[in-house]
Amino acid sequence: MSHIDRRSFLTLAGGTVFATALGYPMISFGTGKRVVIIGGGIGGATAAKYIRMADPSIEVTLVEPKKTYHTCFLSNEILGGNRDFKTIAFGYEGLKKRGVNVMHEIAIDIDATAKTVTLKGGKKLGYDACIVSPGISFKWDAIEGYDANVAKTLPHAWHAGPQTVLLRDQVRAMPDGGNVIIVAPPNPFRCPPGPYERASQIAWYLKNNKPKSKIFILDNKKKFSKQKLFQAGWQRHYGFNTDHSMIEWISGDAGGKVTRVDAKAMIAEAGVDFKGSVINVIPPQQAGRIAFAGDLVDKKGWCPVKQNTFESTRHSDIYVVGDASVAAPLPKSGYAANSEAKVCAAAVVAKLNGQSAPVPSYVNTCYSLITPNDGMSVAMVYRFDKQKGKVIKVKGSGGLTSDKASAEMRKREVSYAHSWFMNITRDTFF
Amino acid sequence: MKNRHLWLYFLFMSGSVLIGTVPILLQAAETPTASMLANSCAGCHGTNGSSVGPASPTIAGISNDYFIETMQAYKKGTRPATIMTRIAKGYTDEEIKLMAGFFSKQKFIRYEQNFDPAKARAGKKLHKKYCDKCHEDAGRSAEDDAGILAGQWAPYLRYSMDDFNSGNREMEKKMKKKMDILKKKEGDEGVEQLIHFYSSQK
Ligand SMILES: Cc1cc2nc3c(=O)[nH]c(=O)nc-3n(C[C@H](O)[C@H](O)[C@H](O)COP(=O)(O)OP(=O)(O)OC[C@H]3O[C@@H](n4cnc5c(N)ncnc54)[C@H](O)[C@@H]3O)c2cc1C
């Protein structure tokens, strides 16, 4: 107990007695307050910060292999030539200043009975609560001819970083008049409007640099997020619905379902063969691999949780937030991961202090940028329905940017999207 | 240390425990705590309501009444917004009051902004003449229930002034009077100078 200073000692003592009064067993000193977080992305980093803010007597260890995290959000702007790659990089100094113990390691196993996390280096970390936010992994066997190796030449760019740069450079190097193929994934997947924002941003670059080129979105689905607003935006800027539309969207029904890619011949096979100068395959997705090792996933490959605390329904004292969890109607977005992590942090702090879980509240917002001056958003407020045991949308709240929004308002949305980026990254990493 | 622990234990056991359990009983109601609600705004307005910009407004330190009025106006749709009209509709009157309590107690953190010193100097004079009566202490005060202007993000102030001047956002009668005189005498340049003055303050 030597590492506990007097102030936190008092909190601890208060919490202990509180717990006793409610019929919980006494918590012994020195243990009972260790949290291990797997994944230092949006969900994990936010949880680490908010736990330390609420109760500095809790020991928080964050396990994350990368020293620099690149946000996926706004990485599409890099493809459009509207953002510098450096601006999406974040380190862990801010969290260290808050007393978070950051370990640049990979977690390979979670033992729910012994309550330990095993690291690749061999070390085992004991925990009282473990929060898992590993994001997504790809189903490499879903599209013939596409795997982790092929992704080195045909980027997915659905984990930001070197993949983003690769895709940007390929679009820059392609000839005017070439095709960019975007293979969009089936539901559910990370960032539902993401592939369509990507098409918009690449179209912006092509319009200004290679105007004879075209983008084909080959989609598994019949419809997509913010479809009407995207298509109206494409109509305003990229000739959508005309003979020389820069963007073509081909739905699953209309022959957009890709079954095979040929990296040598640069062909995506759907109803017919599509030849591309650049092929961006966004594969079908599932929870990050550690969720499988830790036995946290359901049959579909995502992690079911109690949606008021994000505690796994499969193993107690393990919590899953962010894209890996089953949090619908909350989407797999950065805003949602940040919001879920705060609800989870509050629940974990309460639990470790012997209190019951607080009543949650959640928000999601996703901005999508069609040009540097034309943006739109979706927003929603959510609460927890006790009877249903589920997150529900608050009736009457949220929704999309109005299709009647003026050009001035759509321009403001771009500057507010940039503000959102600045504030959410600050709220997560500092 | 050990004795101290025991001492505290008895202190809590003998009386305070009952008081200690009250918040838990109240929490059984369906309304989240103020911080639970407010935390979900931080993604756009910054941790505890201080925005790091470049455009979305800081709401830390905002007056209790102005916050409630503003959220109610967004809820009803009487104040123009890109997104707040959609968000405000997700909260009950009680939740809005709770958040008002939370944000009005936070410190407004001012970040450095680009501004033109000459314009800021001119703006300072205009502020004294036309605006300080209701935006006291050079626009730093929240006490007039009129929004803190000093250190607010310039693009947000510009959007607000555009909305006032286009008639999209209703202006308090006396403010409109002052604004009309300002516009007549100093033109759009005067408005710009005021914005530079507010964004120059740290
Ligand atoms: C192109 C694109 C655009 C997007 N745009 C938006 C947007 O505009 N708005 C929005 O809200 N969202 C957007 N998103 C979605 C957003 O990026 C994700 O929803 C968010 O990052 C999810 O957070 P997370 O914590 O679940 O996962 P991540 O942020 O991916 O973090 C997971 C972390 O876990 C680490 N990790 C994985 N496995 C292990 C392990 N075994 N041990 C240790 N660490 C591990 C990884 O290294 C990673 O750092 C976009 C996504 C994409 C791809």
XYZ file of C-alpha atoms and ligand atoms in Angstrom:
685
model
C 0.000 0.000 0.000
C 3.071 2.185 -0.025
C 2.151 3.611 -3.443
C -1.160 4.973 -2.211
C -0.880 8.554 -1.049
C -2.939 9.910 1.794
C -5.617 11.473 -0.320
C -6.347 8.367 -2.271
C -6.157 6.410 0.960
C -9.067 8.454 2.231
C -11.076 7.809 -0.932
C -10.303 4.171 -0.659
C -11.341 4.020 2.976
C -14.550 5.870 2.164
C -15.292 3.536 -0.697
C -14.639 0.484 1.391
C -16.999 1.445 4.160
C -19.590 2.536 1.661
C -19.434 -0.914 0.170
C -19.790 -2.620 3.510
C -22.867 -0.607 4.272
C -24.453 -1.920 1.099
C -23.699 -5.480 1.954
C -20.618 -5.975 -0.224
C -17.663 -7.724 1.356
C -14.767 -5.598 2.561
C -12.215 -4.800 -0.100
C -8.728 -5.402 1.169
C -6.087 -2.734 0.644
C -3.489 -2.974 -2.095
C -5.765 -4.885 -4.446
C -9.253 -4.270 -5.734
C -8.406 -1.244 -7.858
C -6.352 -2.403 -10.821
C -7.708 -1.811 -14.306
C -6.029 -3.226 -17.412
C -7.136 -1.726 -20.721
C -6.384 -3.512 -23.989
C -6.143 -1.160 -26.973
C -5.127 2.506 -26.892
C -7.441 3.654 -29.675
C -10.475 5.873 -29.194
C -12.366 3.606 -26.777
C -9.382 2.449 -24.702
C -7.628 5.813 -24.373
C -10.865 7.578 -23.401
C -11.617 4.952 -20.750
C -8.101 5.323 -19.306
C -8.401 9.099 -19.051
C -11.886 9.178 -17.568
C -11.137 6.521 -14.953
C -8.099 8.499 -13.784
C -10.157 11.703 -13.759
C -12.909 10.155 -11.638
C -10.725 8.221 -9.186
C -6.967 8.747 -9.160
C -6.536 5.930 -6.651
C -7.266 3.394 -9.404
C -4.180 1.940 -11.088
C -4.687 1.991 -14.852
C -2.466 0.060 -17.269
C -3.017 0.615 -20.984
C -1.678 -2.036 -23.373
C -1.167 -0.764 -26.940
C 1.503 -1.913 -29.406
C 1.768 1.342 -31.364
C 3.668 4.375 -30.050
C 1.721 6.553 -32.480
C -1.992 6.128 -33.120
C -3.436 7.436 -36.395
C -7.111 8.326 -36.352
C -9.235 6.757 -39.052
C -11.559 9.714 -38.854
C -10.654 12.508 -41.232
C -8.093 10.195 -42.880
C -10.300 10.404 -45.979
C -9.409 14.090 -46.199
C -5.796 13.020 -46.722
C -6.900 11.109 -49.830
C -8.629 14.239 -51.116
C -5.453 16.293 -50.604
C -7.229 18.329 -47.943
C -5.262 17.254 -44.868
C -1.691 16.554 -43.918
C -0.920 13.014 -42.725
C 0.925 14.367 -39.671
C -2.254 15.908 -38.244
C -3.901 12.535 -37.574
C -1.029 11.206 -35.400
C -1.353 11.044 -31.611
C 1.001 9.759 -28.917
C 0.509 8.712 -25.313
C 2.351 11.439 -23.379
C -0.920 13.063 -22.327
C -2.227 9.865 -20.768
C 1.108 9.214 -19.045
C 0.822 12.655 -17.461
C -2.489 11.561 -16.025
C -0.730 8.653 -14.338
C -1.745 5.964 -16.827
C 0.839 3.206 -17.080
C 1.244 2.793 -20.858
C 2.819 -0.461 -22.058
C 3.669 -0.768 -25.751
C 2.854 -4.455 -25.998
C 0.331 -6.798 -27.602
C -2.158 -8.683 -25.453
C -2.488 -12.289 -26.613
C -4.808 -13.809 -24.022
C -7.258 -13.000 -21.243
C -7.915 -15.486 -18.447
C -11.308 -14.581 -16.981
C -10.945 -16.991 -14.054
C -7.432 -16.077 -12.941
C -8.184 -12.460 -13.963
C -4.981 -11.984 -15.893
C -3.989 -10.601 -19.277
C -1.059 -12.268 -21.015
C 1.253 -10.141 -23.128
C 3.214 -11.317 -26.151
C 6.446 -10.677 -24.265
C 5.338 -13.304 -21.728
C 4.313 -11.029 -18.886
C 0.983 -11.519 -17.076
C -0.971 -8.565 -15.713
C -3.491 -9.123 -12.917
C -6.675 -7.066 -13.033
C -9.800 -6.338 -11.059
C -11.507 -4.972 -14.151
C -10.336 -5.401 -17.736
C -11.557 -3.115 -20.523
C -11.111 -4.358 -24.072
C -11.248 -1.926 -27.017
C -9.298 -3.583 -29.845
C -11.386 -2.228 -32.711
C -11.927 -4.432 -35.746
C -10.136 -7.227 -37.561
C -10.769 -8.418 -41.108
C -12.331 -11.610 -42.409
C -9.510 -12.395 -44.797
C -11.182 -15.476 -46.253
C -14.306 -13.614 -47.413
C -13.087 -12.394 -50.810
C -11.045 -14.781 -52.899
C -7.634 -13.404 -53.744
C -7.599 -10.819 -50.960
C -5.619 -11.353 -47.760
C -3.214 -9.554 -45.420
C -0.407 -10.002 -47.934
C -2.337 -8.674 -50.923
C -3.382 -5.700 -48.753
C 0.222 -4.534 -48.981
C -0.409 -3.694 -52.633
C -4.203 -3.251 -52.712
C -4.764 -1.232 -49.533
C -7.870 -1.423 -47.365
C -6.888 1.785 -45.507
C -9.509 0.864 -42.875
C -6.820 0.993 -40.206
C -5.273 4.436 -40.629
C -1.495 4.859 -40.874
C 0.807 3.459 -43.598
C -2.263 2.067 -45.405
C -3.685 5.587 -45.746
C -0.436 6.853 -47.262
C -0.268 3.900 -49.655
C -3.776 4.532 -50.975
C -3.163 8.284 -51.265
C 0.045 7.733 -53.221
C -1.586 5.218 -55.552
C -4.376 7.663 -56.383
C -1.756 10.351 -57.015
C 0.288 8.063 -59.268
C -2.576 6.726 -61.405
C -3.112 8.004 -64.958
C -5.831 10.492 -65.826
C -8.679 8.402 -67.181
C -8.020 5.448 -64.871
C -10.551 3.896 -62.533
C -10.537 3.784 -58.752
C -12.451 0.767 -57.445
C -13.771 0.890 -53.891
C -15.104 -2.423 -52.607
C -17.540 -1.539 -49.802
C -18.142 -4.033 -46.978
C -21.370 -5.676 -45.766
C -23.025 -4.598 -42.479
C -22.056 -4.275 -39.709
C -18.753 -2.482 -40.187
C -16.641 0.372 -38.831
C -17.947 3.797 -39.824
C -21.041 3.209 -41.990
C -20.684 6.474 -43.998
C -16.899 5.985 -44.369
C -16.663 4.340 -47.811
C -18.933 7.001 -49.328
C -17.048 9.877 -47.741
C -13.911 8.248 -49.142
C -15.405 8.218 -52.635
C -16.321 11.906 -52.228
C -12.821 12.909 -51.129
C -11.090 10.935 -53.881
C -13.519 12.508 -56.359
C -12.465 15.947 -55.137
C -8.842 15.096 -55.846
C -9.618 13.612 -59.265
C -11.881 16.460 -60.303
C -9.021 18.883 -59.710
C -6.195 16.723 -61.016
C -7.409 13.853 -63.210
C -10.853 14.836 -64.447
C -11.192 11.967 -66.945
C -11.007 9.396 -64.157
C -13.869 7.538 -62.523
C -14.703 5.931 -59.199
C -16.730 2.729 -58.968
C -18.131 1.780 -55.571
C -18.873 -1.921 -55.705
C -21.217 -2.558 -52.813
C -22.478 -5.635 -51.093
C -25.508 -3.708 -49.857
C -28.782 -2.413 -51.270
C -28.504 0.932 -49.542
C -26.057 2.831 -47.421
C -25.735 5.407 -44.660
C -26.789 9.013 -45.482
C -27.432 7.779 -49.043
C -29.747 10.589 -50.163
C -27.459 13.281 -48.803
C -24.375 11.723 -50.356
C -26.051 11.364 -53.711
C -27.338 14.936 -53.596
C -23.782 16.073 -52.771
C -22.336 14.008 -55.629
C -24.928 15.573 -57.891
C -23.864 19.073 -56.799
C -20.159 18.456 -57.270
C -19.367 15.330 -59.237
C -21.980 15.034 -61.971
C -23.840 12.176 -60.299
C -26.838 10.943 -62.318
C -25.424 12.373 -65.534
C -23.561 10.638 -68.364
C -20.213 11.840 -67.074
C -20.664 11.149 -63.398
C -17.336 10.801 -61.647
C -18.839 8.387 -59.103
C -20.815 5.253 -59.919
C -22.410 3.282 -57.110
C -23.306 -0.300 -57.956
C -25.445 -2.030 -55.338
C -25.296 -5.710 -54.483
C -28.494 -6.311 -56.443
C -27.180 -4.549 -59.510
C -24.008 -6.634 -59.713
C -21.823 -4.867 -57.149
C -21.108 -7.930 -55.033
C -17.378 -8.650 -55.344
C -16.413 -12.314 -55.025
C -12.800 -12.276 -56.165
C -9.981 -9.858 -56.781
C -7.009 -10.411 -59.026
C -4.139 -8.266 -57.817
C -1.944 -9.041 -60.834
C -4.521 -8.251 -63.501
C -5.955 -5.447 -61.293
C -9.487 -6.751 -61.600
C -12.368 -6.910 -59.132
C -14.835 -9.620 -60.105
C -18.484 -8.821 -59.423
C -21.403 -9.260 -61.851
C -18.842 -8.349 -64.481
C -15.097 -7.668 -64.220
C -14.061 -4.180 -63.155
C -10.560 -3.103 -64.083
C -8.958 -0.522 -61.836
C -5.795 1.547 -61.697
C -6.361 1.553 -57.961
C -8.326 -1.085 -56.049
C -9.323 -0.307 -52.474
C -10.857 -3.364 -50.833
C -12.605 -2.763 -47.515
C -13.089 -6.341 -46.310
C -15.932 -7.695 -44.150
C -15.189 -7.172 -40.472
C -15.361 -8.671 -36.999
C -14.068 -7.788 -33.521
C -10.299 -7.469 -32.983
C -8.438 -10.777 -32.573
C -7.905 -10.528 -28.814
C -11.689 -10.677 -28.374
C -11.595 -14.157 -29.937
C -8.667 -15.289 -27.768
C -10.505 -13.993 -24.687
C -13.732 -15.860 -25.606
C -15.698 -12.606 -25.761
C -17.360 -12.990 -29.175
C -20.726 -14.344 -30.324
C -21.312 -16.433 -33.441
C -21.119 -13.404 -35.674
C -17.714 -12.371 -34.336
C -18.729 -9.361 -32.213
C -18.804 -8.964 -28.417
C -22.186 -8.983 -26.664
C -22.290 -6.679 -23.607
C -24.664 -5.349 -20.978
C -25.250 -2.050 -22.696
C -25.527 0.049 -19.516
C -22.009 -0.857 -18.318
C -20.401 -2.580 -21.341
C -19.545 -5.566 -19.180
C -19.300 -8.703 -21.310
C -22.311 -11.000 -21.052
C -19.887 -13.920 -21.430
C -17.365 -13.131 -18.661
C -17.752 -10.879 -15.655
C -15.267 -8.110 -14.881
C -14.322 -7.882 -18.565
C -15.785 -4.933 -20.448
C -15.824 -4.347 -24.205
C -16.277 -0.881 -25.759
C -15.925 0.622 -29.218
C -16.286 -1.099 -32.575
C -15.758 -4.601 -31.134
C -18.865 -4.487 -28.940
C -22.492 -5.122 -29.871
C -23.800 -1.671 -28.999
C -26.406 -1.139 -31.743
C -28.312 1.154 -32.166
C -25.025 2.956 -31.388
C -22.977 2.711 -34.593
C -19.343 1.656 -34.889
C -17.956 5.182 -34.837
C -15.305 7.170 -33.024
C -17.832 9.406 -31.310
C -19.734 6.353 -30.085
C -16.515 4.639 -28.898
C -15.626 7.778 -26.900
C -19.131 8.019 -25.447
C -19.328 4.292 -24.605
C -15.906 4.438 -22.937
C -17.096 7.174 -20.569
C -20.194 5.195 -19.597
C -17.987 2.129 -19.063
C -15.395 4.123 -17.079
C -18.104 5.424 -14.733
C -19.466 1.892 -14.262
C -16.003 0.476 -13.528
C -15.179 3.262 -11.060
C -18.514 2.681 -9.304
C -17.970 -1.057 -9.151
C -14.431 -0.799 -7.788
C -15.786 1.513 -5.101
C -18.612 -0.849 -4.249
C -21.336 1.327 -5.729
C -24.015 0.404 -8.227
C -23.699 1.327 -11.895
C -24.757 4.898 -12.720
C -27.595 5.681 -15.158
C -25.918 6.040 -18.564
C -26.332 8.616 -21.333
C -24.790 8.415 -24.799
C -24.348 10.579 -27.898
C -23.174 9.835 -31.415
C -22.273 12.201 -34.229
C -20.602 11.494 -37.562
C -19.568 14.195 -39.970
C -18.983 13.428 -43.648
C -17.120 15.826 -45.922
C -18.044 15.935 -49.606
C -15.746 18.831 -50.537
C -13.635 21.257 -48.453
C -16.729 23.471 -48.254
C -19.610 21.028 -48.176
C -20.243 18.859 -45.138
C -23.082 17.044 -43.402
C -23.700 15.130 -40.249
C -25.799 12.594 -38.443
C -26.414 12.952 -34.707
C -28.367 11.052 -32.070
C -28.902 11.016 -28.309
C -29.398 7.623 -26.661
C -30.422 6.286 -23.292
C -30.705 2.885 -21.666
C -34.115 1.228 -21.539
C -34.173 -0.855 -18.359
C -37.148 -2.974 -19.389
C -35.652 -3.880 -22.738
C -32.131 -4.024 -21.293
C -30.972 -2.150 -24.389
C -29.719 1.196 -25.635
C -32.504 3.089 -27.399
C -32.642 6.304 -29.413
C -34.294 9.213 -27.656
C -37.457 9.854 -29.658
C -37.469 13.131 -31.550
C -33.750 13.712 -31.148
C -31.006 13.522 -33.727
C -31.191 12.745 -37.408
C -29.457 13.975 -40.509
C -28.502 17.398 -41.785
C -31.612 18.699 -43.532
C -31.649 18.171 -47.294
C -32.725 21.800 -47.443
C -29.666 23.064 -45.538
C -28.160 26.107 -47.262
C -24.670 26.126 -48.751
C -23.637 28.404 -45.873
C -24.817 25.885 -43.265
C -23.086 23.022 -45.093
C -19.903 25.065 -45.108
C -20.222 25.621 -41.378
C -20.521 21.878 -40.909
C -17.027 21.482 -42.350
C -15.535 23.892 -39.827
C -17.490 22.192 -37.048
C -16.274 18.785 -38.279
C -12.710 20.063 -37.909
C -13.592 21.343 -34.430
C -15.046 17.969 -33.547
C -11.777 16.351 -34.663
C -9.689 18.686 -32.510
C -11.914 18.295 -29.465
C -12.496 14.557 -29.560
C -8.811 13.771 -30.011
C -7.970 16.111 -27.129
C -10.743 14.557 -25.022
C -9.344 11.104 -25.770
C -5.545 11.411 -25.599
C -4.788 14.349 -23.259
C -1.927 4.365 8.876
C -3.652 1.262 10.080
C -5.119 2.982 13.106
C -6.221 5.841 10.972
C -8.090 3.418 8.784
C -9.913 1.916 11.763
C -10.763 5.328 13.050
C -12.318 6.302 9.753
C -14.126 3.009 9.620
C -15.872 3.676 12.922
C -16.627 7.242 11.998
C -18.383 6.106 8.852
C -20.157 3.234 10.518
C -21.553 5.437 13.234
C -23.900 7.743 11.371
C -22.465 8.954 8.080
C -23.317 5.694 6.434
C -26.968 6.595 6.267
C -26.191 9.912 4.660
C -23.782 8.151 2.366
C -26.449 5.867 0.957
C -28.879 8.623 0.022
C -27.316 9.468 -3.349
C -27.539 5.832 -4.301
C -31.262 5.728 -3.653
C -31.738 8.868 -5.714
C -29.627 7.397 -8.480
C -32.150 4.634 -8.869
C -34.255 7.223 -10.713
C -33.765 7.283 -14.458
C -32.040 10.643 -14.735
C -28.288 10.402 -15.290
C -25.934 12.540 -13.206
C -24.880 15.959 -14.479
C -21.376 14.767 -15.314
C -22.658 11.674 -17.134
C -24.787 13.936 -19.349
C -22.119 16.608 -19.789
C -19.366 14.131 -20.678
C -21.223 13.217 -23.840
C -20.905 16.809 -25.121
C -17.098 16.855 -24.748
C -16.422 15.344 -28.176
C -17.453 18.669 -29.731
C -17.184 21.215 -26.908
C -14.022 19.875 -25.243
C -13.405 18.142 -21.923
C -15.560 19.954 -19.326
C -16.816 22.357 -21.997
C -13.669 24.229 -23.029
C -13.290 23.862 -26.788
C -9.857 23.796 -28.419
C -11.411 25.207 -31.593
C -11.173 26.126 -34.359
C -14.925 26.899 -34.439
C -17.169 25.086 -31.967
C -17.922 27.268 -28.961
C -16.664 26.902 -25.416
C -19.618 26.383 -23.087
C -17.642 26.184 -19.810
C -18.423 29.040 -17.439
C -21.655 29.861 -19.295
C -24.389 31.391 -17.134
C -26.973 28.997 -15.782
C -29.924 30.920 -17.225
C -28.391 31.600 -20.622
C -27.575 27.888 -20.950
C -31.152 26.882 -20.184
C -32.618 29.499 -22.528
C -30.264 28.452 -25.279
C -30.959 24.732 -24.970
C -34.706 25.410 -24.869
C -34.447 27.586 -27.968
C -32.553 24.821 -29.778
C -35.129 22.305 -28.606
C -37.969 24.388 -29.989
C -35.997 25.198 -33.117
C -36.227 28.948 -32.595
C -32.451 29.444 -32.688
C -30.615 28.532 -35.899
C -28.015 25.783 -35.721
C -26.212 23.254 -37.840
C -26.549 20.480 -35.270
C -27.647 21.662 -31.807
C -31.347 21.647 -32.693
C -31.020 17.895 -33.258
C -29.034 17.286 -30.078
C -31.052 19.455 -27.643
C -34.225 17.502 -28.455
C -32.679 14.487 -26.724
C -32.872 15.996 -23.225
C -35.623 16.610 -20.695
C -36.027 19.979 -18.964
C -34.605 18.433 -15.817
C -31.534 17.139 -17.632
C -30.966 20.554 -19.181
C -31.061 22.096 -15.710
C -28.544 19.555 -14.445
C -26.176 20.314 -17.318
C -26.617 24.054 -16.734
C -25.412 23.508 -13.188
C -22.431 21.518 -14.416
C -21.209 23.782 -17.207
C -21.766 27.058 -15.315
C -19.338 25.798 -12.670
C -16.532 24.936 -15.108
C -13.669 27.288 -15.846
C -13.682 28.893 -19.333
C -10.186 28.034 -20.617
C -9.008 30.512 -23.249
C -6.697 29.308 -26.015
C -4.543 31.472 -28.229
C -6.154 32.598 -31.476
C -4.858 34.505 -34.495
C -6.006 38.101 -34.561
C -5.043 41.455 -36.004
C -3.781 43.705 -33.162
C -4.898 46.939 -34.853
C -8.408 45.589 -35.370
C -8.475 44.293 -31.806
C -7.548 47.753 -30.484
C -10.309 49.375 -32.517
C -12.706 46.660 -31.358
C -11.923 47.357 -27.738
C -13.199 50.887 -28.096
C -16.311 49.799 -29.941
C -17.016 47.223 -27.274
C -16.896 49.846 -24.527
C -19.198 52.116 -26.453
C -21.810 49.664 -27.699
C -21.650 46.352 -25.911
C -20.074 46.464 -22.448
C -23.323 47.359 -20.740
C -24.670 43.848 -21.218
C -21.410 41.971 -21.872
C -19.526 43.311 -18.880
C -15.842 43.114 -18.032
C -14.815 43.307 -21.696
C -17.123 40.419 -22.551
C -15.611 38.101 -19.935
C -18.534 38.130 -17.538
C -21.260 35.501 -17.582
C -23.410 37.422 -15.158
C -25.468 39.258 -17.747
C -26.893 35.943 -18.989
C -25.781 36.932 -22.467
C -23.006 34.531 -23.422
C -19.282 34.971 -22.758
C -17.635 36.709 -25.696
C -14.020 37.151 -24.551
C -11.903 34.247 -25.762
C -14.794 32.659 -27.653
C -13.742 31.130 -30.992
C -13.795 33.715 -33.790
C -15.621 31.645 -36.439
C -18.411 30.927 -33.942
C -18.718 34.638 -33.113
C -18.782 35.444 -36.829
C -21.554 32.894 -37.458
C -23.503 34.317 -34.500
C -23.190 37.887 -35.757
C -24.241 36.773 -39.253
C -27.282 35.045 -37.814
C -28.213 38.112 -35.751
C -27.743 40.495 -38.638
C -29.582 38.352 -41.180
C -32.508 38.126 -38.759
C -32.204 34.340 -38.452
C -31.406 34.605 -34.751
C -33.530 36.850 -32.624
C -31.710 39.678 -30.928
C -32.642 41.154 -27.611
C -34.407 44.470 -28.406
C -31.860 46.749 -26.778
C -28.958 44.838 -28.243
C -30.522 45.219 -31.674
C -30.717 48.950 -31.154
C -27.013 49.148 -30.329
C -26.103 46.817 -33.138
C -28.058 48.875 -35.655
C -26.228 52.022 -34.637
C -22.908 50.213 -34.735
C -23.601 48.869 -38.212
C -24.689 52.270 -39.443
C -21.661 54.078 -38.077
C -18.922 51.489 -38.392
C -20.250 49.056 -41.003
C -19.205 45.413 -41.327
C -15.662 46.478 -40.488
C -16.835 47.456 -36.991
C -18.292 43.987 -36.454
C -15.008 42.421 -37.621
C -13.047 44.635 -35.224
C -15.209 43.487 -32.326
C -14.586 39.846 -33.236
C -10.829 40.462 -33.315
C -11.061 42.088 -29.895
C -12.943 39.142 -28.371
C -10.662 36.540 -29.901
C -7.551 38.460 -28.761
C -8.362 37.925 -25.093
C -6.584 35.279 -23.074
C -12.011 5.916 -43.145
C -12.679 6.027 -41.818
C -13.340 7.184 -41.470
C -13.931 7.304 -40.225
N -14.591 8.467 -39.929
C -15.210 8.599 -38.735
C -15.888 9.805 -38.410
O -15.934 10.768 -39.187
N -16.490 9.891 -37.207
C -16.452 8.888 -36.304
O -17.005 9.055 -35.217
N -15.824 7.723 -36.588
C -15.198 7.557 -37.780
N -14.548 6.371 -38.067
C -14.638 5.236 -37.124
C -13.642 5.279 -35.957
O -12.331 5.425 -36.423
C -13.760 4.008 -35.125
O -15.110 3.745 -34.866
C -13.016 4.117 -33.795
O -11.641 4.244 -34.022
C -13.307 2.925 -32.896
O -12.546 2.964 -31.716
P -12.022 1.599 -31.061
O -11.403 1.979 -29.754
O -13.091 0.592 -31.078
O -10.910 1.072 -32.082
P -9.538 1.752 -32.554
O -9.620 3.218 -32.462
O -9.202 1.145 -33.853
O -8.481 1.282 -31.474
C -8.110 -0.059 -31.316
C -6.689 -0.108 -30.760
O -6.457 -1.372 -30.170
C -5.147 -1.791 -30.444
N -5.124 -3.246 -30.332
C -5.768 -4.144 -31.108
N -5.503 -5.395 -30.671
C -4.691 -5.291 -29.579
C -4.070 -6.216 -28.713
N -4.231 -7.532 -28.879
N -3.298 -5.758 -27.703
C -3.113 -4.411 -27.525
N -3.685 -3.490 -28.344
C -4.458 -3.920 -29.355
C -4.887 -1.256 -31.850
O -3.500 -1.103 -32.089
C -5.627 0.064 -31.833
O -4.783 1.148 -31.488
C -13.897 6.225 -39.317
C -13.244 5.054 -39.664
C -12.636 4.938 -40.909
C -11.927 3.678 -41.255
